[in-house]
C-alpha cells in the first residue's frame, strides 16, 4: 500500500485525552439567544480637528446603528502613551470598559509613513490580552479600515489585521481603504456617494453578519486545547516551577 494512502491508525500518544474535544455542530447551538442589540466599539487613529479617520469612523457608526447595532466611539484625546502611567488612568479604564462591553470592533487608521499611526496603536496597546481571567478582545469581531492622503494603499489595514489576529479577534474578510480621502468627504465631514462609500457599507454589513453569527458562541469558538491544559492546577504548578516561582 502506498505510504501516503495508508490510514493514520497508529494513535496519538502525545495527546491529552482529558482535554481533547471533537468539535460538533451541537456545540454551536445557542440555549439562550441574546436579546440586546449587537454592541460595537469604534477606534480611530487621528487627533486632528479635521480628521478623515474620525469622519470614516462616524460613517461606520451611522451604518451600524441603521442596521440595528449599538455603537460607542472612543476618543483618544488625553489617552497617555502605553507604560507612561498605570492602567488605572481614567482614559485607559474608559477604553478597557468599552472593549469589555463590546461584541465587535471597528478600527480606522490613517496611513502615515507607510503604516498605521501611533494614535491607533496606543489604543490597541492599552488593551491587554488578558486581565485576570478576562480577555478584553478575545472572540470579538473586527473590521479594519484606513484613509490615505495619496493613492490606494493597504499598508494600514494589513497592520491592523496583524494586530487583530494577535488580540485573538475574529477579523472579517472585507475591509475598506479610502485613497485621497480629502476628495471623499465634504465640508461637513460626510462621505460622498460612490464606490468607496459603497465598500464601507459592505464592510459594516459583513461585520454585522459575523457578529450576529459569533457573539453568542465566541467563548466556544476561541476555546483551545492547549489552554484547557494550561488551566489545570498541575500544569500551572509545573509552569511556575519552570520559571522559578515554586519548587517542584
PDB file of C-alpha atoms in Angstrom:
ATOM      1  CA  UNK A   1       0.000   0.000   0.000  1.00  0.00           C
ATOM      2  CA  UNK A   2       1.201   3.466  -0.854  1.00  0.00           C
ATOM      3  CA  UNK A   3       2.535   5.168   2.272  1.00  0.00           C
ATOM      4  CA  UNK A   4       0.633   8.377   1.568  1.00  0.00           C
ATOM      5  CA  UNK A   5      -2.649   6.474   1.223  1.00  0.00           C
ATOM      6  CA  UNK A   6      -2.154   4.495   4.434  1.00  0.00           C
ATOM      7  CA  UNK A   7      -4.766   5.269   7.124  1.00  0.00           C
ATOM      8  CA  UNK A   8      -3.383   7.054  10.180  1.00  0.00           C
ATOM      9  CA  UNK A   9      -4.207   4.400  12.754  1.00  0.00           C
ATOM     10  CA  UNK A  10      -1.061   4.465  14.859  1.00  0.00           C
ATOM     11  CA  UNK A  11      -2.654   6.532  17.627  1.00  0.00           C
ATOM     12  CA  UNK A  12      -1.989   9.885  19.258  1.00  0.00           C
ATOM     13  CA  UNK A  13       0.417   9.160  22.106  1.00  0.00           C
ATOM     14  CA  UNK A  14       1.189  12.841  22.734  1.00  0.00           C
ATOM     15  CA  UNK A  15      -2.441  13.872  23.102  1.00  0.00           C
ATOM     16  CA  UNK A  16      -4.087  14.520  26.454  1.00  0.00           C
ATOM     17  CA  UNK A  17      -7.373  12.634  26.126  1.00  0.00           C
ATOM     18  CA  UNK A  18      -8.847  14.530  29.090  1.00  0.00           C
ATOM     19  CA  UNK A  19      -8.554  17.835  27.213  1.00  0.00           C
ATOM     20  CA  UNK A  20      -9.220  16.680  23.646  1.00  0.00           C
ATOM     21  CA  UNK A  21     -12.639  17.543  22.217  1.00  0.00           C
ATOM     22  CA  UNK A  22     -14.234  16.835  18.854  1.00  0.00           C
ATOM     23  CA  UNK A  23     -15.973  19.957  17.533  1.00  0.00           C
ATOM     24  CA  UNK A  24     -19.582  19.326  16.536  1.00  0.00           C
ATOM     25  CA  UNK A  25     -22.490  21.400  15.272  1.00  0.00           C
ATOM     26  CA  UNK A  26     -24.262  20.720  18.567  1.00  0.00           C
ATOM     27  CA  UNK A  27     -21.630  22.747  20.396  1.00  0.00           C
ATOM     28  CA  UNK A  28     -22.630  25.775  18.328  1.00  0.00           C
ATOM     29  CA  UNK A  29     -26.293  25.685  19.292  1.00  0.00           C
ATOM     30  CA  UNK A  30     -27.393  28.559  21.491  1.00  0.00           C
ATOM     31  CA  UNK A  31     -29.528  27.806  24.536  1.00  0.00           C
ATOM     32  CA  UNK A  32     -30.490  31.395  25.296  1.00  0.00           C
ATOM     33  CA  UNK A  33     -30.074  33.834  22.381  1.00  0.00           C
ATOM     34  CA  UNK A  34     -29.030  37.373  23.257  1.00  0.00           C
ATOM     35  CA  UNK A  35     -31.871  39.865  23.170  1.00  0.00           C
ATOM     36  CA  UNK A  36     -29.809  43.067  23.244  1.00  0.00           C
ATOM     37  CA  UNK A  37     -28.596  44.809  20.091  1.00  0.00           C
ATOM     38  CA  UNK A  38     -25.102  43.912  18.804  1.00  0.00           C
ATOM     39  CA  UNK A  39     -22.551  46.163  20.513  1.00  0.00           C
ATOM     40  CA  UNK A  40     -19.732  47.831  18.610  1.00  0.00           C
ATOM     41  CA  UNK A  41     -16.715  49.857  19.712  1.00  0.00           C
ATOM     42  CA  UNK A  42     -15.026  52.067  17.120  1.00  0.00           C
ATOM     43  CA  UNK A  43     -11.438  53.304  17.426  1.00  0.00           C
ATOM     44  CA  UNK A  44      -9.858  55.835  15.071  1.00  0.00           C
ATOM     45  CA  UNK A  45      -6.287  56.989  14.676  1.00  0.00           C
ATOM     46  CA  UNK A  46      -6.022  60.765  14.427  1.00  0.00           C
ATOM     47  CA  UNK A  47      -6.435  63.708  16.803  1.00  0.00           C
ATOM     48  CA  UNK A  48      -6.567  66.386  14.110  1.00  0.00           C
ATOM     49  CA  UNK A  49      -9.537  68.762  14.091  1.00  0.00           C
ATOM     50  CA  UNK A  50     -10.381  67.732  10.526  1.00  0.00           C
ATOM     51  CA  UNK A  51      -9.687  64.031  10.882  1.00  0.00           C
ATOM     52  CA  UNK A  52     -10.690  61.851   7.964  1.00  0.00           C
ATOM     53  CA  UNK A  53     -10.309  58.705  10.050  1.00  0.00           C
ATOM     54  CA  UNK A  54     -12.821  60.185  12.518  1.00  0.00           C
ATOM     55  CA  UNK A  55     -15.155  61.066   9.649  1.00  0.00           C
ATOM     56  CA  UNK A  56     -14.941  57.473   8.399  1.00  0.00           C
ATOM     57  CA  UNK A  57     -15.484  56.164  11.939  1.00  0.00           C
ATOM     58  CA  UNK A  58     -18.695  58.185  12.177  1.00  0.00           C
ATOM     59  CA  UNK A  59     -19.884  56.879   8.808  1.00  0.00           C
ATOM     60  CA  UNK A  60     -19.380  53.334  10.112  1.00  0.00           C
ATOM     61  CA  UNK A  61     -21.235  54.233  13.318  1.00  0.00           C
ATOM     62  CA  UNK A  62     -24.214  55.585  11.376  1.00  0.00           C
ATOM     63  CA  UNK A  63     -24.376  52.459   9.240  1.00  0.00           C
ATOM     64  CA  UNK A  64     -24.089  50.030  12.146  1.00  0.00           C
ATOM     65  CA  UNK A  65     -26.804  51.875  14.047  1.00  0.00           C
ATOM     66  CA  UNK A  66     -29.034  51.810  10.957  1.00  0.00           C
ATOM     67  CA  UNK A  67     -28.504  48.029  10.866  1.00  0.00           C
ATOM     68  CA  UNK A  68     -29.697  47.684  14.445  1.00  0.00           C
ATOM     69  CA  UNK A  69     -26.420  47.905  16.344  1.00  0.00           C
ATOM     70  CA  UNK A  70     -25.468  49.898  19.421  1.00  0.00           C
ATOM     71  CA  UNK A  71     -22.286  51.900  18.901  1.00  0.00           C
ATOM     72  CA  UNK A  72     -19.725  53.628  21.091  1.00  0.00           C
ATOM     73  CA  UNK A  73     -16.789  55.649  19.713  1.00  0.00           C
ATOM     74  CA  UNK A  74     -13.679  56.083  21.839  1.00  0.00           C
ATOM     75  CA  UNK A  75     -11.950  59.450  21.511  1.00  0.00           C
ATOM     76  CA  UNK A  76      -8.244  59.141  22.290  1.00  0.00           C
ATOM     77  CA  UNK A  77      -7.751  62.770  23.363  1.00  0.00           C
ATOM     78  CA  UNK A  78      -5.945  62.605  26.704  1.00  0.00           C
ATOM     79  CA  UNK A  79      -5.028  58.925  26.448  1.00  0.00           C
ATOM     80  CA  UNK A  80      -1.449  58.563  27.748  1.00  0.00           C
ATOM     81  CA  UNK A  81       1.232  56.614  25.939  1.00  0.00           C
ATOM     82  CA  UNK A  82       1.401  52.949  26.906  1.00  0.00           C
ATOM     83  CA  UNK A  83       3.539  52.433  30.037  1.00  0.00           C
ATOM     84  CA  UNK A  84       3.691  56.191  30.654  1.00  0.00           C
ATOM     85  CA  UNK A  85       1.252  55.718  33.535  1.00  0.00           C
ATOM     86  CA  UNK A  86      -0.665  52.939  35.244  1.00  0.00           C
ATOM     87  CA  UNK A  87      -3.738  51.163  33.925  1.00  0.00           C
ATOM     88  CA  UNK A  88      -5.995  52.891  36.468  1.00  0.00           C
ATOM     89  CA  UNK A  89      -5.791  56.118  34.428  1.00  0.00           C
ATOM     90  CA  UNK A  90      -9.391  57.242  33.669  1.00  0.00           C
ATOM     91  CA  UNK A  91      -8.946  57.180  29.879  1.00  0.00           C
ATOM     92  CA  UNK A  92      -7.404  53.714  29.988  1.00  0.00           C
ATOM     93  CA  UNK A  93     -10.247  52.449  32.155  1.00  0.00           C
ATOM     94  CA  UNK A  94     -12.777  54.018  29.797  1.00  0.00           C
ATOM     95  CA  UNK A  95     -11.197  52.255  26.832  1.00  0.00           C
ATOM     96  CA  UNK A  96     -10.977  48.873  28.556  1.00  0.00           C
ATOM     97  CA  UNK A  97     -14.530  49.034  29.842  1.00  0.00           C
ATOM     98  CA  UNK A  98     -15.806  49.843  26.362  1.00  0.00           C
ATOM     99  CA  UNK A  99     -13.918  46.871  24.957  1.00  0.00           C
ATOM    100  CA  UNK A 100     -15.437  44.571  27.587  1.00  0.00           C
ATOM    101  CA  UNK A 101     -18.882  45.963  26.781  1.00  0.00           C
ATOM    102  CA  UNK A 102     -18.468  45.428  23.046  1.00  0.00           C
ATOM    103  CA  UNK A 103     -19.045  42.372  20.874  1.00  0.00           C
ATOM    104  CA  UNK A 104     -17.366  43.785  17.768  1.00  0.00           C
ATOM    105  CA  UNK A 105     -14.809  46.464  16.940  1.00  0.00           C
ATOM    106  CA  UNK A 106     -14.083  48.770  14.018  1.00  0.00           C
ATOM    107  CA  UNK A 107     -10.523  50.095  13.787  1.00  0.00           C
ATOM    108  CA  UNK A 108      -9.880  53.031  11.443  1.00  0.00           C
ATOM    109  CA  UNK A 109      -6.376  54.382  10.864  1.00  0.00           C
ATOM    110  CA  UNK A 110      -4.795  56.945   8.600  1.00  0.00           C
ATOM    111  CA  UNK A 111      -1.724  55.701   6.769  1.00  0.00           C
ATOM    112  CA  UNK A 112       1.348  57.560   7.986  1.00  0.00           C
ATOM    113  CA  UNK A 113       4.882  56.753   6.813  1.00  0.00           C
ATOM    114  CA  UNK A 114       3.513  53.659   5.121  1.00  0.00           C
ATOM    115  CA  UNK A 115       1.884  52.240   8.230  1.00  0.00           C
ATOM    116  CA  UNK A 116      -0.783  52.798  10.873  1.00  0.00           C
ATOM    117  CA  UNK A 117      -0.487  55.745  13.260  1.00  0.00           C
ATOM    118  CA  UNK A 118       0.806  55.840  16.803  1.00  0.00           C
ATOM    119  CA  UNK A 119      -2.601  57.096  17.972  1.00  0.00           C
ATOM    120  CA  UNK A 120      -4.405  53.913  16.937  1.00  0.00           C
ATOM    121  CA  UNK A 121      -1.512  51.690  18.038  1.00  0.00           C
ATOM    122  CA  UNK A 122      -1.508  53.258  21.501  1.00  0.00           C
ATOM    123  CA  UNK A 123      -5.197  52.494  21.913  1.00  0.00           C
ATOM    124  CA  UNK A 124      -4.706  48.871  20.936  1.00  0.00           C
ATOM    125  CA  UNK A 125      -1.598  48.572  23.126  1.00  0.00           C
ATOM    126  CA  UNK A 126      -3.650  49.654  26.146  1.00  0.00           C
ATOM    127  CA  UNK A 127      -5.997  46.689  25.565  1.00  0.00           C
ATOM    128  CA  UNK A 128      -4.353  43.728  27.328  1.00  0.00           C
ATOM    129  CA  UNK A 129      -4.508  40.184  26.002  1.00  0.00           C
ATOM    130  CA  UNK A 130      -5.761  39.169  29.425  1.00  0.00           C
ATOM    131  CA  UNK A 131      -6.772  40.916  32.613  1.00  0.00           C
ATOM    132  CA  UNK A 132      -7.182  38.373  35.376  1.00  0.00           C
ATOM    133  CA  UNK A 133      -9.430  35.710  33.867  1.00  0.00           C
ATOM    134  CA  UNK A 134     -10.934  38.150  31.343  1.00  0.00           C
ATOM    135  CA  UNK A 135      -9.690  38.734  27.790  1.00  0.00           C
ATOM    136  CA  UNK A 136     -10.941  42.169  26.675  1.00  0.00           C
ATOM    137  CA  UNK A 137     -10.703  41.424  22.938  1.00  0.00           C
ATOM    138  CA  UNK A 138     -10.741  37.625  22.502  1.00  0.00           C
ATOM    139  CA  UNK A 139     -13.621  36.345  20.388  1.00  0.00           C
ATOM    140  CA  UNK A 140     -14.883  39.742  19.337  1.00  0.00           C
ATOM    141  CA  UNK A 141     -15.371  40.505  15.677  1.00  0.00           C
ATOM    142  CA  UNK A 142     -13.248  43.156  13.981  1.00  0.00           C
ATOM    143  CA  UNK A 143     -13.473  45.261  10.826  1.00  0.00           C
ATOM    144  CA  UNK A 144     -10.475  47.300   9.645  1.00  0.00           C
ATOM    145  CA  UNK A 145     -10.438  50.470   7.551  1.00  0.00           C
ATOM    146  CA  UNK A 146      -7.916  53.103   6.534  1.00  0.00           C
ATOM    147  CA  UNK A 147      -7.716  56.527   4.922  1.00  0.00           C
ATOM    148  CA  UNK A 148      -4.806  57.765   2.842  1.00  0.00           C
ATOM    149  CA  UNK A 149      -3.730  61.156   1.617  1.00  0.00           C
ATOM    150  CA  UNK A 150      -2.362  59.689  -1.598  1.00  0.00           C
ATOM    151  CA  UNK A 151      -3.039  56.757  -3.887  1.00  0.00           C
ATOM    152  CA  UNK A 152      -4.663  53.461  -2.938  1.00  0.00           C
ATOM    153  CA  UNK A 153      -2.764  51.538  -0.294  1.00  0.00           C
ATOM    154  CA  UNK A 154      -3.424  48.685   2.120  1.00  0.00           C
ATOM    155  CA  UNK A 155      -0.471  49.071   4.478  1.00  0.00           C
ATOM    156  CA  UNK A 156      -2.511  50.297   7.440  1.00  0.00           C
ATOM    157  CA  UNK A 157      -5.295  47.718   7.122  1.00  0.00           C
ATOM    158  CA  UNK A 158      -2.691  44.968   6.786  1.00  0.00           C
ATOM    159  CA  UNK A 159      -1.075  46.172  10.006  1.00  0.00           C
ATOM    160  CA  UNK A 160      -4.449  46.314  11.733  1.00  0.00           C
ATOM    161  CA  UNK A 161      -5.212  42.775  10.603  1.00  0.00           C
ATOM    162  CA  UNK A 162      -1.969  41.571  12.150  1.00  0.00           C
ATOM    163  CA  UNK A 163      -2.884  43.264  15.431  1.00  0.00           C
ATOM    164  CA  UNK A 164      -6.399  41.834  15.329  1.00  0.00           C
ATOM    165  CA  UNK A 165      -5.037  38.327  14.993  1.00  0.00           C
ATOM    166  CA  UNK A 166      -2.617  38.956  17.840  1.00  0.00           C
ATOM    167  CA  UNK A 167      -5.503  40.205  20.003  1.00  0.00           C
ATOM    168  CA  UNK A 168      -7.383  36.954  19.224  1.00  0.00           C
ATOM    169  CA  UNK A 169     -10.191  38.674  17.381  1.00  0.00           C
ATOM    170  CA  UNK A 170     -12.341  37.358  14.540  1.00  0.00           C
ATOM    171  CA  UNK A 171     -11.338  39.724  11.749  1.00  0.00           C
ATOM    172  CA  UNK A 172     -13.820  39.751   8.874  1.00  0.00           C
ATOM    173  CA  UNK A 173     -12.572  39.196   5.286  1.00  0.00           C
ATOM    174  CA  UNK A 174     -13.772  42.533   3.890  1.00  0.00           C
ATOM    175  CA  UNK A 175     -12.027  45.848   4.505  1.00  0.00           C
ATOM    176  CA  UNK A 176     -12.073  49.461   3.329  1.00  0.00           C
ATOM    177  CA  UNK A 177      -9.226  51.663   2.106  1.00  0.00           C
ATOM    178  CA  UNK A 178     -10.083  55.232   1.112  1.00  0.00           C
ATOM    179  CA  UNK A 179      -7.377  56.894  -1.043  1.00  0.00           C
ATOM    180  CA  UNK A 180      -7.092  60.670  -1.394  1.00  0.00           C
ATOM    181  CA  UNK A 181      -9.512  61.000   1.495  1.00  0.00           C
ATOM    182  CA  UNK A 182      -9.606  64.793   1.192  1.00  0.00           C
ATOM    183  CA  UNK A 183     -11.622  64.282  -2.008  1.00  0.00           C
ATOM    184  CA  UNK A 184     -14.069  61.790  -0.496  1.00  0.00           C
ATOM    185  CA  UNK A 185     -15.531  63.868   2.348  1.00  0.00           C
ATOM    186  CA  UNK A 186     -17.494  67.100   2.089  1.00  0.00           C
ATOM    187  CA  UNK A 187     -17.059  70.208   4.231  1.00  0.00           C
ATOM    188  CA  UNK A 188     -19.394  68.775   6.873  1.00  0.00           C
ATOM    189  CA  UNK A 189     -17.309  65.604   7.133  1.00  0.00           C
ATOM    190  CA  UNK A 190     -19.812  63.358   5.375  1.00  0.00           C
ATOM    191  CA  UNK A 191     -18.528  60.791   2.910  1.00  0.00           C
ATOM    192  CA  UNK A 192     -19.562  61.401  -0.679  1.00  0.00           C
ATOM    193  CA  UNK A 193     -21.543  58.765  -2.610  1.00  0.00           C
ATOM    194  CA  UNK A 194     -19.622  56.423  -4.881  1.00  0.00           C
ATOM    195  CA  UNK A 195     -17.825  53.075  -4.980  1.00  0.00           C
ATOM    196  CA  UNK A 196     -15.652  53.863  -1.945  1.00  0.00           C
ATOM    197  CA  UNK A 197     -18.705  54.641   0.177  1.00  0.00           C
ATOM    198  CA  UNK A 198     -20.407  51.505  -1.113  1.00  0.00           C
ATOM    199  CA  UNK A 199     -17.417  49.480   0.092  1.00  0.00           C
ATOM    200  CA  UNK A 200     -17.805  50.958   3.575  1.00  0.00           C
ATOM    201  CA  UNK A 201     -21.438  49.821   3.558  1.00  0.00           C
ATOM    202  CA  UNK A 202     -20.268  46.343   2.520  1.00  0.00           C
ATOM    203  CA  UNK A 203     -17.784  46.202   5.390  1.00  0.00           C
ATOM    204  CA  UNK A 204     -20.339  47.254   8.006  1.00  0.00           C
ATOM    205  CA  UNK A 205     -22.907  44.808   6.649  1.00  0.00           C
ATOM    206  CA  UNK A 206     -20.392  41.962   6.813  1.00  0.00           C
ATOM    207  CA  UNK A 207     -19.303  42.941  10.310  1.00  0.00           C
ATOM    208  CA  UNK A 208     -22.909  42.871  11.494  1.00  0.00           C
ATOM    209  CA  UNK A 209     -23.453  39.424   9.957  1.00  0.00           C
ATOM    210  CA  UNK A 210     -20.309  37.952  11.508  1.00  0.00           C
ATOM    211  CA  UNK A 211     -21.159  39.481  14.879  1.00  0.00           C
ATOM    212  CA  UNK A 212     -24.665  38.040  14.854  1.00  0.00           C
ATOM    213  CA  UNK A 213     -23.190  34.688  13.878  1.00  0.00           C
ATOM    214  CA  UNK A 214     -20.470  34.529  16.511  1.00  0.00           C
ATOM    215  CA  UNK A 215     -21.290  36.717  19.519  1.00  0.00           C
ATOM    216  CA  UNK A 216     -23.243  34.036  21.417  1.00  0.00           C
ATOM    217  CA  UNK A 217     -20.671  31.398  20.522  1.00  0.00           C
ATOM    218  CA  UNK A 218     -17.402  33.303  20.910  1.00  0.00           C
ATOM    219  CA  UNK A 219     -16.404  31.553  24.146  1.00  0.00           C
ATOM    220  CA  UNK A 220     -16.632  28.181  22.405  1.00  0.00           C
ATOM    221  CA  UNK A 221     -15.048  29.352  19.145  1.00  0.00           C
ATOM    222  CA  UNK A 222     -11.888  30.559  20.893  1.00  0.00           C
ATOM    223  CA  UNK A 223     -11.675  27.730  23.452  1.00  0.00           C
ATOM    224  CA  UNK A 224      -8.343  25.966  22.805  1.00  0.00           C
ATOM    225  CA  UNK A 225      -6.981  22.539  23.614  1.00  0.00           C
ATOM    226  CA  UNK A 226      -3.661  23.971  24.826  1.00  0.00           C
ATOM    227  CA  UNK A 227      -5.388  26.477  27.103  1.00  0.00           C
ATOM    228  CA  UNK A 228      -7.650  23.816  28.585  1.00  0.00           C
ATOM    229  CA  UNK A 229      -4.477  22.024  29.574  1.00  0.00           C
ATOM    230  CA  UNK A 230      -2.923  25.181  30.976  1.00  0.00           C
ATOM    231  CA  UNK A 231      -5.904  25.788  33.251  1.00  0.00           C
ATOM    232  CA  UNK A 232      -5.274  22.522  35.085  1.00  0.00           C
ATOM    233  CA  UNK A 233      -3.756  23.109  38.570  1.00  0.00           C
ATOM    234  CA  UNK A 234      -0.892  20.664  37.988  1.00  0.00           C
ATOM    235  CA  UNK A 235       0.045  22.400  34.731  1.00  0.00           C
ATOM    236  CA  UNK A 236       0.005  25.802  36.444  1.00  0.00           C
ATOM    237  CA  UNK A 237       2.283  24.465  39.189  1.00  0.00           C
ATOM    238  CA  UNK A 238       4.668  22.978  36.616  1.00  0.00           C
ATOM    239  CA  UNK A 239       4.904  26.264  34.721  1.00  0.00           C
ATOM    240  CA  UNK A 240       5.515  28.143  37.984  1.00  0.00           C
ATOM    241  CA  UNK A 241       8.313  25.712  38.825  1.00  0.00           C
ATOM    242  CA  UNK A 242       9.891  26.054  35.376  1.00  0.00           C
ATOM    243  CA  UNK A 243      10.181  29.817  35.761  1.00  0.00           C
ATOM    244  CA  UNK A 244      11.443  29.580  39.328  1.00  0.00           C
ATOM    245  CA  UNK A 245       8.468  30.720  41.371  1.00  0.00           C
ATOM    246  CA  UNK A 246       7.983  27.447  43.251  1.00  0.00           C
ATOM    247  CA  UNK A 247       9.793  24.172  43.700  1.00  0.00           C
ATOM    248  CA  UNK A 248       8.512  21.002  42.097  1.00  0.00           C
TER     249      UNK A 248
END
